[in-house]
Coordinates of C-alpha atoms and ligand atoms in Angstrom, one line a residue:
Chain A
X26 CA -56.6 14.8 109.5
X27 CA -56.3 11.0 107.7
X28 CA -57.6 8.1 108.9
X29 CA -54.2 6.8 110.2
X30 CA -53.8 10.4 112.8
X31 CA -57.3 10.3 113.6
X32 CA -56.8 6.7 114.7
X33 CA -53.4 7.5 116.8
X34 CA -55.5 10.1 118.7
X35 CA -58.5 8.0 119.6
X36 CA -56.3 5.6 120.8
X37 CA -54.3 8.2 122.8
X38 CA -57.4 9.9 124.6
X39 CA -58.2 6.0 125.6
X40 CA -55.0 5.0 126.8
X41 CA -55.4 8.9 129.0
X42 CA -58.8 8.2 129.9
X43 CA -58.1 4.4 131.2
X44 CA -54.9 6.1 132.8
X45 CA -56.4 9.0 134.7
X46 CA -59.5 6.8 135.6
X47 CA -58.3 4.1 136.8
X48 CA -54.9 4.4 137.0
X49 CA -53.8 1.4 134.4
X50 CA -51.3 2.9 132.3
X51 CA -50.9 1.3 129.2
X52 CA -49.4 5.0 126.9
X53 CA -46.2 3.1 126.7
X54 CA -47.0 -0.6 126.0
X55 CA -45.3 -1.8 122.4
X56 CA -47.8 0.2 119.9
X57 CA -48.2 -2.8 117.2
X58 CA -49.7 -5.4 119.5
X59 CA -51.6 -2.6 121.5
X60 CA -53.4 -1.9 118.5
X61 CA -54.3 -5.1 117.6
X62 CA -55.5 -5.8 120.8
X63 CA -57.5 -2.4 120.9
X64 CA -59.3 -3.3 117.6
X65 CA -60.3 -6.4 119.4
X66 CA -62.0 -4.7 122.1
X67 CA -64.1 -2.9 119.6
X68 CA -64.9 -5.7 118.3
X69 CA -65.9 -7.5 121.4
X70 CA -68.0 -4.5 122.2
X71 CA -69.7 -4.4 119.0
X72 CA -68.6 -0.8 118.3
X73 CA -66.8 0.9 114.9
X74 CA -64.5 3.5 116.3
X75 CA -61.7 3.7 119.2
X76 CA -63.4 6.4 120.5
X77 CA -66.7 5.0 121.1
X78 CA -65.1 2.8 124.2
X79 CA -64.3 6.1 125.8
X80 CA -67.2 6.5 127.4
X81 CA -68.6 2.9 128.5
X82 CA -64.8 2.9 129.9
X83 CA -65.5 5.8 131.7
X84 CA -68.9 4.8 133.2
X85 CA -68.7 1.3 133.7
X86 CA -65.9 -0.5 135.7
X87 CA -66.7 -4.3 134.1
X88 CA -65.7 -2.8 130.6
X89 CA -62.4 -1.7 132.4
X90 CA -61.9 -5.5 133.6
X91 CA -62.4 -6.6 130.0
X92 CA -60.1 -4.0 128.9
X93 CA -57.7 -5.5 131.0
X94 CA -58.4 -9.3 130.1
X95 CA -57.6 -7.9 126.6
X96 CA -54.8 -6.5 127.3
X97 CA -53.0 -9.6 129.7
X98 CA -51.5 -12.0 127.0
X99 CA -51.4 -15.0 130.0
X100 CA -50.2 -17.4 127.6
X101 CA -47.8 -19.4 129.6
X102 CA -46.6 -23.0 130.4
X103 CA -44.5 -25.1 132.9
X104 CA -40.9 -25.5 132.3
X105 CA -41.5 -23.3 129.0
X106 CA -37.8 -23.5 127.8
X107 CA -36.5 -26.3 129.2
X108 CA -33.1 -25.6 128.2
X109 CA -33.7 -22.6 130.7
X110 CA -34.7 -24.5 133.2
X111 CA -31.9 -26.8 133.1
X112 CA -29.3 -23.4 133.0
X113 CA -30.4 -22.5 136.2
X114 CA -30.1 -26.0 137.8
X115 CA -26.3 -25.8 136.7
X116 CA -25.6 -22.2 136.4
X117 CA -27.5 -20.2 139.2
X118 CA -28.8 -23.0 141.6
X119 CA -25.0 -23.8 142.8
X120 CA -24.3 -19.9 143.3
X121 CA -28.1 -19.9 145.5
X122 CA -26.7 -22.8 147.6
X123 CA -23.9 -21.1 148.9
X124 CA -26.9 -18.8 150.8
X125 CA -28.5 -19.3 153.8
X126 CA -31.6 -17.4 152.7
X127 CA -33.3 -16.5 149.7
X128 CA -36.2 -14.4 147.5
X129 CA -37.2 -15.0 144.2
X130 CA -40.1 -12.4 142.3
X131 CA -41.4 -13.6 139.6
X132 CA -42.8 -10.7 138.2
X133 CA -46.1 -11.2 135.5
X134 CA -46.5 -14.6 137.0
X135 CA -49.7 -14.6 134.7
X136 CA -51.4 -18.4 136.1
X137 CA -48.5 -19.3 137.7
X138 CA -47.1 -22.3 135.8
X139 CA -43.6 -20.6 136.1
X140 CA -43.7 -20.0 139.7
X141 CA -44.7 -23.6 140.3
X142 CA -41.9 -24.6 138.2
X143 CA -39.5 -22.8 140.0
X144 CA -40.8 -24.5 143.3
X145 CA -40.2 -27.9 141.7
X146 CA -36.8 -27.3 141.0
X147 CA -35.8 -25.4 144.4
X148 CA -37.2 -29.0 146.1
X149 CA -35.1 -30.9 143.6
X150 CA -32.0 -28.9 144.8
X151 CA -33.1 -28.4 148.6
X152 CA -33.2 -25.0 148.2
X153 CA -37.0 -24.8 148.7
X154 CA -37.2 -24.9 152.7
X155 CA -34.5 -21.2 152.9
X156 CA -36.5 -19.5 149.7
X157 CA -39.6 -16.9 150.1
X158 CA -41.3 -16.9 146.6
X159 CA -42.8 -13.9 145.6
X160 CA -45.3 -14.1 142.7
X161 CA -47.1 -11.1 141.4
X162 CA -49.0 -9.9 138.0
X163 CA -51.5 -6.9 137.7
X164 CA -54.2 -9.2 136.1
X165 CA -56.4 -10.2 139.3
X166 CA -58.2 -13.1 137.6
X167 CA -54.4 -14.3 136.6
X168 CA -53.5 -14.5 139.7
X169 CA -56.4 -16.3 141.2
X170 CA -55.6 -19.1 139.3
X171 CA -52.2 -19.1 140.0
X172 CA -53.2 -19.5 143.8
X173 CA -55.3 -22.0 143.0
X174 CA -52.6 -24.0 141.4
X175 CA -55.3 -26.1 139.7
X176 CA -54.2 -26.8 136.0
X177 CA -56.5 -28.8 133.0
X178 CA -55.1 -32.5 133.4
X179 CA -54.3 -32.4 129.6
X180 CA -52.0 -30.1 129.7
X181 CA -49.7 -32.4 132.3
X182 CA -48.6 -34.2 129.2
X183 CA -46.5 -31.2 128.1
X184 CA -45.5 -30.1 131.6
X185 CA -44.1 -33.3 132.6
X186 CA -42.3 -33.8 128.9
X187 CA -40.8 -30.2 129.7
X188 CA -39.9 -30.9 133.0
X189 CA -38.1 -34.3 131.8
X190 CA -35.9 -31.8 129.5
X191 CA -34.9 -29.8 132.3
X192 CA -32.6 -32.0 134.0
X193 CA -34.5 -33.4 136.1
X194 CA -34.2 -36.6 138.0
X195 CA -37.2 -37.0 140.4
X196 CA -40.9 -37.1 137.9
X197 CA -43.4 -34.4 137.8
X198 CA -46.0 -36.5 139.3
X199 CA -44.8 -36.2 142.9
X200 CA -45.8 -32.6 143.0
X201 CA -49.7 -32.4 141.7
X202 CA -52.6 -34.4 142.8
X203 CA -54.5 -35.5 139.6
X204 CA -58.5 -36.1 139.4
X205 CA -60.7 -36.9 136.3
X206 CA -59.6 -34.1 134.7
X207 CA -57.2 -31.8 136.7
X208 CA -54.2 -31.7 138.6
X209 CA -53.8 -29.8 141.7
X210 CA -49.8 -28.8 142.5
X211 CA -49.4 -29.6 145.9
X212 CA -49.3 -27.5 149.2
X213 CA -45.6 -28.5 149.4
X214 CA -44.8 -26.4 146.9
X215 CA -46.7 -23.5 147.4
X216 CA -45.9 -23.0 151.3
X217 CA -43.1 -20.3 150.9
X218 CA -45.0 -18.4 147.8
X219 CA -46.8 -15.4 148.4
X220 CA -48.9 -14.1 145.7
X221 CA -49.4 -10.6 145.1
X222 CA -51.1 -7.7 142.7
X223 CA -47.9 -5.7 141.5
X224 CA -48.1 -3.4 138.3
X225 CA -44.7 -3.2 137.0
X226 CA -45.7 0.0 135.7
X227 CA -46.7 2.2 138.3
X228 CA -45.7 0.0 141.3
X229 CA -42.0 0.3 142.8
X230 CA -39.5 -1.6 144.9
X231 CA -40.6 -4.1 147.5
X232 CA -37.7 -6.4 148.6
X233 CA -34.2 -7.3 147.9
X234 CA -34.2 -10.1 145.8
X235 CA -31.5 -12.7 144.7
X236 CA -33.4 -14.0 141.8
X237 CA -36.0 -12.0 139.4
X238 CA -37.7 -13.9 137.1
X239 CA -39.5 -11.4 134.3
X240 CA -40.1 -13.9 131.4
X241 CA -42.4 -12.3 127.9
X242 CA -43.6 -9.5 129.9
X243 CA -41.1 -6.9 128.8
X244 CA -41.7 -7.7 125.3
X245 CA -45.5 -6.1 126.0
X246 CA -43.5 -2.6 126.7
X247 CA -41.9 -0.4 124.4
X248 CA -38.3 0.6 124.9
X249 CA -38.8 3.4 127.2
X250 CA -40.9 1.6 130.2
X251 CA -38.4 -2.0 129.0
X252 CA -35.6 0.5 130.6
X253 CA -37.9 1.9 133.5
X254 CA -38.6 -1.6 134.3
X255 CA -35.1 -3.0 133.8
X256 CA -34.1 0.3 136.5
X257 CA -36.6 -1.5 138.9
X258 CA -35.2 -4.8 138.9
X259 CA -31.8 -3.7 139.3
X260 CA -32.8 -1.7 142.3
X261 CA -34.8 -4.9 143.5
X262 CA -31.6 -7.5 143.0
X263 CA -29.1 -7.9 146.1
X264 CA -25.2 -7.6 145.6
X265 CA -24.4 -10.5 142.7
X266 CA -28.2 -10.8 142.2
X267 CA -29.7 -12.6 139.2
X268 CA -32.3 -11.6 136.8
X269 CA -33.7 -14.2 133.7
X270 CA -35.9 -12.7 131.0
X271 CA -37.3 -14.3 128.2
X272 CA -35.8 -16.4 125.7
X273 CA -36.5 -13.6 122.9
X274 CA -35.6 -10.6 125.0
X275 CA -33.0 -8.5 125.7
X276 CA -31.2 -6.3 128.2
X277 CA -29.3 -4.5 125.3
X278 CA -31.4 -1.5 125.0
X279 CA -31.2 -0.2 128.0
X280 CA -28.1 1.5 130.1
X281 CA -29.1 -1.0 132.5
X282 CA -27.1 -3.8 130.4
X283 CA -23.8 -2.3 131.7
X284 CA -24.8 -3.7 135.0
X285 CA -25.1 -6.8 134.4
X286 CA -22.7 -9.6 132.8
X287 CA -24.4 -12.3 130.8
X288 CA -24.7 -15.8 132.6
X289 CA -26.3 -17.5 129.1
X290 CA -26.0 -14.6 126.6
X291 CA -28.8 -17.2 124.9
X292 CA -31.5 -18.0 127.8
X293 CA -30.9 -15.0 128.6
X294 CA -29.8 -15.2 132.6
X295 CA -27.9 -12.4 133.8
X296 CA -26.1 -11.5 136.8
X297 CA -25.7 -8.0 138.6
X298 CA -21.3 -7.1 138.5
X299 CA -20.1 -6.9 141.7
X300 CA -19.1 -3.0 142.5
X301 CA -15.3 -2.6 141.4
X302 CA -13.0 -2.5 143.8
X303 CA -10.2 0.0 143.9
X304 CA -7.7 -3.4 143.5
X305 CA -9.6 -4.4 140.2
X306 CA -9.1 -1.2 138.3
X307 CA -5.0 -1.9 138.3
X308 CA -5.6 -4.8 136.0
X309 CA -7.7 -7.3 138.4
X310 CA -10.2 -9.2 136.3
X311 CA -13.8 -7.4 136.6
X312 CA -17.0 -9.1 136.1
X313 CA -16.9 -13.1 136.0
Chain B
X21 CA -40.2 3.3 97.5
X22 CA -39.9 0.0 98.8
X23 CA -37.9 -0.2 102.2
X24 CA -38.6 -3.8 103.8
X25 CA -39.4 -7.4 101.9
X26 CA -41.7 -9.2 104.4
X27 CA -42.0 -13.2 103.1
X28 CA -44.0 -15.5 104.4
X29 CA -43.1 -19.6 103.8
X30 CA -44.9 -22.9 104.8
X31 CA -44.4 -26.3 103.5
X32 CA -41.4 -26.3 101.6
X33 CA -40.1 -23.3 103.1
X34 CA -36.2 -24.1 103.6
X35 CA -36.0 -25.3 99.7
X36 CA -37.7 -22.3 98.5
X37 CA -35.6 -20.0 100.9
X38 CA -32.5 -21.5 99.4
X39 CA -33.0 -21.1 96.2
X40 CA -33.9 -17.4 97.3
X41 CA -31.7 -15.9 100.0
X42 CA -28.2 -16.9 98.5
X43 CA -28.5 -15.0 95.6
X44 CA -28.8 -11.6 97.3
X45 CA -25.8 -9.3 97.4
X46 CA -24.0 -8.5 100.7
X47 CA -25.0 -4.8 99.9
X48 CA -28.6 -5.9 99.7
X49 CA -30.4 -2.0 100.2
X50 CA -33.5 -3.5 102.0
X51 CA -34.5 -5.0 105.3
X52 CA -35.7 -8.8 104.7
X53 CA -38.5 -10.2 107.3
X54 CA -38.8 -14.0 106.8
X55 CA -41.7 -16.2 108.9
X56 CA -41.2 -19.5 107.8
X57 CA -43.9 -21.8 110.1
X58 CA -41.5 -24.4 112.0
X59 CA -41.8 -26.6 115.0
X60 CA -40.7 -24.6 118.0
X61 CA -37.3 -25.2 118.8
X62 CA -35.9 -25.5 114.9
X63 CA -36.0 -21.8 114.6
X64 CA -32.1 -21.3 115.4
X65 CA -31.1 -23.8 113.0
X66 CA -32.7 -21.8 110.0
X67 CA -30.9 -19.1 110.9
X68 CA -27.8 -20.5 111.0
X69 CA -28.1 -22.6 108.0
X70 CA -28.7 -19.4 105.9
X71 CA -26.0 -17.4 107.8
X72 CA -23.7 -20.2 106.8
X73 CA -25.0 -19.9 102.6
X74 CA -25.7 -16.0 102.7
X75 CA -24.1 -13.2 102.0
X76 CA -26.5 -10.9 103.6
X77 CA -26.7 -10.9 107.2
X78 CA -29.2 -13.2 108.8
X79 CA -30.8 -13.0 112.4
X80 CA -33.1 -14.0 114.9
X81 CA -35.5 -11.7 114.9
X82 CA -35.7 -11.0 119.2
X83 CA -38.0 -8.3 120.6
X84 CA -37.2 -4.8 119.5
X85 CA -34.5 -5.7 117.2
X86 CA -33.8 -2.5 115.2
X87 CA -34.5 -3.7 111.3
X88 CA -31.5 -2.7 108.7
X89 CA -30.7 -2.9 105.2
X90 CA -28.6 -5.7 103.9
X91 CA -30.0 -8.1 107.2
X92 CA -32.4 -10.7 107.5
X93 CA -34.3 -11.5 110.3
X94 CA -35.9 -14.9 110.9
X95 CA -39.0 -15.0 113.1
X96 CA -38.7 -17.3 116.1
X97 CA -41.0 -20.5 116.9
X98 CA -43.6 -20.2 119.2
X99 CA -43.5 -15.9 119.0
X100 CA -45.9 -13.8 116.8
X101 CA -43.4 -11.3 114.9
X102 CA -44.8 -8.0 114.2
X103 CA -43.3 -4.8 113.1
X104 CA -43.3 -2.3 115.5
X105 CA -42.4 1.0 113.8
X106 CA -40.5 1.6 111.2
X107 CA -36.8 0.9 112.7
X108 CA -38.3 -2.1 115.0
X109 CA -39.2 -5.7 115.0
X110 CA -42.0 -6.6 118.4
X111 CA -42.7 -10.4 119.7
X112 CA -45.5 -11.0 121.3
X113 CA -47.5 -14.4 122.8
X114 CA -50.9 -13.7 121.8
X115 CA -52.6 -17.1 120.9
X116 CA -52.2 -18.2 117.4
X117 CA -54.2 -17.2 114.6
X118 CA -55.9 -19.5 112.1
X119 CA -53.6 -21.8 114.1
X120 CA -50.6 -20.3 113.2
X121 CA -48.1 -18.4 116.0
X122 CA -45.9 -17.1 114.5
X123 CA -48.6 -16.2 112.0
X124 CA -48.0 -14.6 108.5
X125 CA -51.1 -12.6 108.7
X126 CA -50.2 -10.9 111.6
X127 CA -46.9 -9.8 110.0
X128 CA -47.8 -8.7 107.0
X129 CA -50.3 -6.6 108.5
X130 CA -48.4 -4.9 110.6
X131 CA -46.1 -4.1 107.9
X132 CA -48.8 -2.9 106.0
X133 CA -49.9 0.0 109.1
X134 CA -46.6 0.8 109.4
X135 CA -44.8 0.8 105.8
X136 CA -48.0 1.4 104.3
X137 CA -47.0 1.9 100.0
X138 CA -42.9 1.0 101.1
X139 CA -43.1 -2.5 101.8
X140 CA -43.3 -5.8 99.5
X141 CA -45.2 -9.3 101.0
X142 CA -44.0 -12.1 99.2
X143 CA -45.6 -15.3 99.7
X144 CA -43.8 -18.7 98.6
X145 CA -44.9 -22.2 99.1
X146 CA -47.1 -23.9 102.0
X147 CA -49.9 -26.1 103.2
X148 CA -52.2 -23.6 104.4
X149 CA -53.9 -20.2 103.9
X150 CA -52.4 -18.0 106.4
X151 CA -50.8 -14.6 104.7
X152 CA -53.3 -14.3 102.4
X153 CA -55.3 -11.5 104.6
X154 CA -52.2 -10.2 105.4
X155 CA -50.7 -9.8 101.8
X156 CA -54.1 -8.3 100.8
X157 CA -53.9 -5.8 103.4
X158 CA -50.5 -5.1 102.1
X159 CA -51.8 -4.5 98.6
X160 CA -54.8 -2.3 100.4
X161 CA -52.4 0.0 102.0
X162 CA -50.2 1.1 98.3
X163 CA -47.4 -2.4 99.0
X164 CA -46.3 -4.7 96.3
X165 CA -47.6 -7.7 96.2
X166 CA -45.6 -11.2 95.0
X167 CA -46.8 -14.4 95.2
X168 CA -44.7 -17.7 94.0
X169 CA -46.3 -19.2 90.9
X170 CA -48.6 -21.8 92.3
X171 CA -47.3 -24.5 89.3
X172 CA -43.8 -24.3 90.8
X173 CA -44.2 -24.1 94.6
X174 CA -43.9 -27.8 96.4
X175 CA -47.2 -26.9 98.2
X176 CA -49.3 -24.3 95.8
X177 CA -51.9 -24.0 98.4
X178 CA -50.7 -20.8 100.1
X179 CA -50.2 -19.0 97.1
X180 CA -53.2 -19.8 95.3
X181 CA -54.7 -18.4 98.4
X182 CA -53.3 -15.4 98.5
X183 CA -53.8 -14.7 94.7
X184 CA -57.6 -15.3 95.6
X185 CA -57.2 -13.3 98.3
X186 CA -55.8 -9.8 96.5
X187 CA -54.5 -8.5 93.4
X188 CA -51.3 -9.5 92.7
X189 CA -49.0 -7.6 91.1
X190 CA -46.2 -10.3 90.5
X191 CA -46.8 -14.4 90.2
X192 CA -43.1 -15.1 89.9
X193 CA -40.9 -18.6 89.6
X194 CA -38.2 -18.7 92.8
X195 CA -35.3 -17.4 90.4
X196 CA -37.7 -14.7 89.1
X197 CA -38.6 -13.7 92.8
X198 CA -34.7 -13.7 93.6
X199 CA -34.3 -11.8 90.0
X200 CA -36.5 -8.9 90.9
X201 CA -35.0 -8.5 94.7
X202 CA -31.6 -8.2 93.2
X203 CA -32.9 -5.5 91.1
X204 CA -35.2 -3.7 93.3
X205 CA -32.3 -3.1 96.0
X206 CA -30.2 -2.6 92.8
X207 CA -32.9 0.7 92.0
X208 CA -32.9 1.6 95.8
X209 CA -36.4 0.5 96.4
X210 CA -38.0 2.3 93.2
X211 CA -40.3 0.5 91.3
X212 CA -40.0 2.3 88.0
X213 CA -37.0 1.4 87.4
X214 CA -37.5 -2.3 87.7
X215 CA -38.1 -4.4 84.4
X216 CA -41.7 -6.2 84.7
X217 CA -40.5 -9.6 86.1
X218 CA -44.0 -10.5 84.8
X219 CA -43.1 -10.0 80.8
X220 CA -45.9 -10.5 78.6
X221 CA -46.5 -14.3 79.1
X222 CA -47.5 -14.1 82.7
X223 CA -50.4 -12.3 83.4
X224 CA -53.0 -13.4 85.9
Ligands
LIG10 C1 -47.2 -14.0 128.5 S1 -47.4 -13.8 130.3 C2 -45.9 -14.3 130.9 C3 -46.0 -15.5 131.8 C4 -44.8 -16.2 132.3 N1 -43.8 -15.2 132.9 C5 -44.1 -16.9 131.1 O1 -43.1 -16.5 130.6 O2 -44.6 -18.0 130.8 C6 -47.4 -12.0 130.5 C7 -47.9 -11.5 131.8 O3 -47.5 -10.2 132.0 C8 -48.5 -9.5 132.8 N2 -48.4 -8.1 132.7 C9 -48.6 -7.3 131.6 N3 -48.4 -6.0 132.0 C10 -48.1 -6.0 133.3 C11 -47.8 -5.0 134.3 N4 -47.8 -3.7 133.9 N5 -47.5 -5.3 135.5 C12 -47.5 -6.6 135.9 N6 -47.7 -7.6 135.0 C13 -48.0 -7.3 133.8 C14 -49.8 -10.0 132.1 O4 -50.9 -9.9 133.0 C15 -49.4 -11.5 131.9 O5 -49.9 -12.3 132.9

């Protein structure tokens, strides 16, 4: 056996080993930065081979948690995309307004910077008061920040130049509590959110949803689970529900795409079809 | 055989591409991966500038895009690009490396695991080191190796770097990189039938 197999089945009888242990299962996470991110733990743990995390993995659950902080990219910002942001303020937010109630998932919230974005701009529209905000990620640590809310004050400087690109009118400033050197989002905004621990993998339906964010999470999957995952979130949206992904990702490999029409084709917003009626098949305009 | 062209730019980068990406043939038989370090947010406007001056297709290189001959695809800003197998393209946020995201390293080396002795990293001008791991790691896996002549690029840093870094096989002037493409695709990715762009005069 070469190097190269030998390596593909170390890395397999990990991925089982983590899977039937502790239930994570990573077997169909996009291979090339797996790998990376494998050889990183062996490095971390001071070891040569793939194999040789086997059994610490096995024995030792803090090794586990490491494996897991390797393996959650939480690199995230507020109002990442601006242009995004501002789509949704003209595209999706007057659609949301014509309901009396709502629920957003933002699914691999990671720290929560998009979720408190979100917030921001349901105030800004008076939507906030009728919406339930559901966060969730599988990263535990991730998501005690998120609850938190409590962000490095040096990072504000981008947030708030993001948030002035997203067509705002109101400033930043009126949502977060600053100190010497930290801002605090406010408990105005984070009254309707409920975080949670939901593994996209493994865990199923929970609500019906009018809005799914799932922004550079998919990208961590390869095209098998992007479709299983895609099949969840259609059978989480409501009639005409809406789902956003990120701005590098696509619906386009998965059957899933028929079901949706594209709101921005390039930010990537999409928008369950209604169910055809028997009128529209004699020439009635489907979709938008 | 050579399949893919990874090439990794810096400093100078939409000059050198230009004097590069025009000349190949709409027919071109390889898959083209260009990371050119930009300012996030200017990514679309590379790709439509060459789109507009290309005969070859050019994209934006999104998550999973399935890599085919005749196409370029432009990394985005902000996005490491790696290649996933040897049909895909994968993004991914991890944080950058040796301050780059999207970082050349990272691409070439994924090439390298995958394509192992079917892909050639090409390194033009820039300000920095980044791509030299990555094209040595390229050589170390059977790939060609190109660097632009350091005495032609606007910024000879990178590619004096990356001729430190590994044996090169080619140290090329822009028409001479754009030369040997057009013949390589022209040969269907096979080496011995390719002149040696390098002559006699140009030896390392
Ligand atoms: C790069 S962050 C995305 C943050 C945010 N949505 C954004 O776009 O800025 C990716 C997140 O996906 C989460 N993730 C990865 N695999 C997951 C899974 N199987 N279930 C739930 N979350 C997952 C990671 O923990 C990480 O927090």
């Amino acid at each position: 056996m070469n190097e190269k197999d030998l390596k593909a089945l170390e890395l397999d009888l990990l991925l089982e080993s983590i899977q039937r242990r502790y239930g994570y299962d990573f077997r169909h996470y996009a291979q090339a930065s797996l790998k990376r991110r494998v050889a990183s733990m062996v490095n971390l743990l001071s070891l040569e081979h793939i194999s040789e995390i086997i059994p610490q993995i096995l024995r030792d659950d803090s090794v586990c948690n490491d494996f897991l902080r390797v393996m959650s990219i939480t690199v995230t910002e507020m109002f990442r995309d601006p242009d995004f942001y501002a789509l949704i303020r003209t595209k999706v937010v007057p659609y949301l307004k014509t309901y009396p109630a709502l629920k957003i998932w933002h699914a691999g919230c990671a720290t929560g910077e998009e979720v408190y974005s979100m917030a921001v701009i349901l105030k800004e529209e008076g939507l906030y008061q009728r919406t339930q905000i559901y966060a969730t990620d599988f990263n535990n640590e991730s998501l005690d920040v998120a609850k938190a809310g409590i962000y490095p004050l040096d990072r504000m400087r981008l947030f708030m130049d993001n948030h002035n690109r997203s067509g705002t009118t109101s400033s930043l400033t009126e949502y977060y509590t600053a100190d010497d050197d930290s801002a605090r989002m406010s408990d105005a905004l984070r009254e309707n959110i409920t975080f949670a621990n939901h593994n996209l993998v493994t865990d199923g339906v929970f609500g019906e949803m009018n809005l799914i964010l799932c922004r550079n999470v998919l990208i961590y999957f390869d095209k098998m689970l992007q479709n299983r995952v895609l099949n969840l979130f259609r059978d989480s949206l409501s009639h005409r529900g809406f789902l956003c992904l990120g701005s590098k990702e696509s619906l386009e490999f998965s059957p899933v795409a028929q079901e949706f029409e594209a709101v921005s084709r390039h930010e990537r917003i999409f928008q369950k079809r209604g169910l055809p009626k028997a009128s529209s098949l004699a020439g009635g305009r489907g979709g938008d | 055989m050579i399949e893919t062209v990874v090439i990794g730019v810096s400093a100078g980068g939409l000059k050198a591409l230009t004097a590069i990406l025009p000349s190949l043939p709409a027919d071109f038989g390889l898959s083209l991966v260009i990371l050119q370090h930009v300012r996030s947010g200017s990514g679309r406007f590379l790709c439509e500038h060459f789109n507009r001056i290309c005969a070859i297709a050019v994209k934006d290189a999104t998550d999973k895009a399935y890599l085919e001959q005749g196409t370029a695809y432009i990394a985005p800003a902000g996005y490491h690009l790696l290649v996933e197998d040897e049909t895909t393209l994968a993004l991914s946020t991890e944080p950058p490396v040796c301050f780059a995201r999207p970082s050349i390293d990272v691409l070439f080396e994924t090439a390298a695991e995958v394509f192992e002795d079917r892909v050639a990293g090409v390194i033009l001008t820039g300000a920095n080191s980044d791509g030299a791991q990555g094209l040595a790691a390229i050589k170390a896996a059977g790939g060609l190796a190109i660097v632009q002549d350091p005495k032609t690029a606007e910024s000879p840093t990178m590619p004096r770097a990356a001729i430190k870094a590994t044996k090169t096989d080619h140290i090329l002037t822009l028409q001479e990189i754009a030369f040997f493409l057009c013949e390589l695709s022209e040969a269907k990715g096979d080496l011995k039938s390719c002149t040696n762009p390098n002559g006699a005069n140009n030896v390392v």
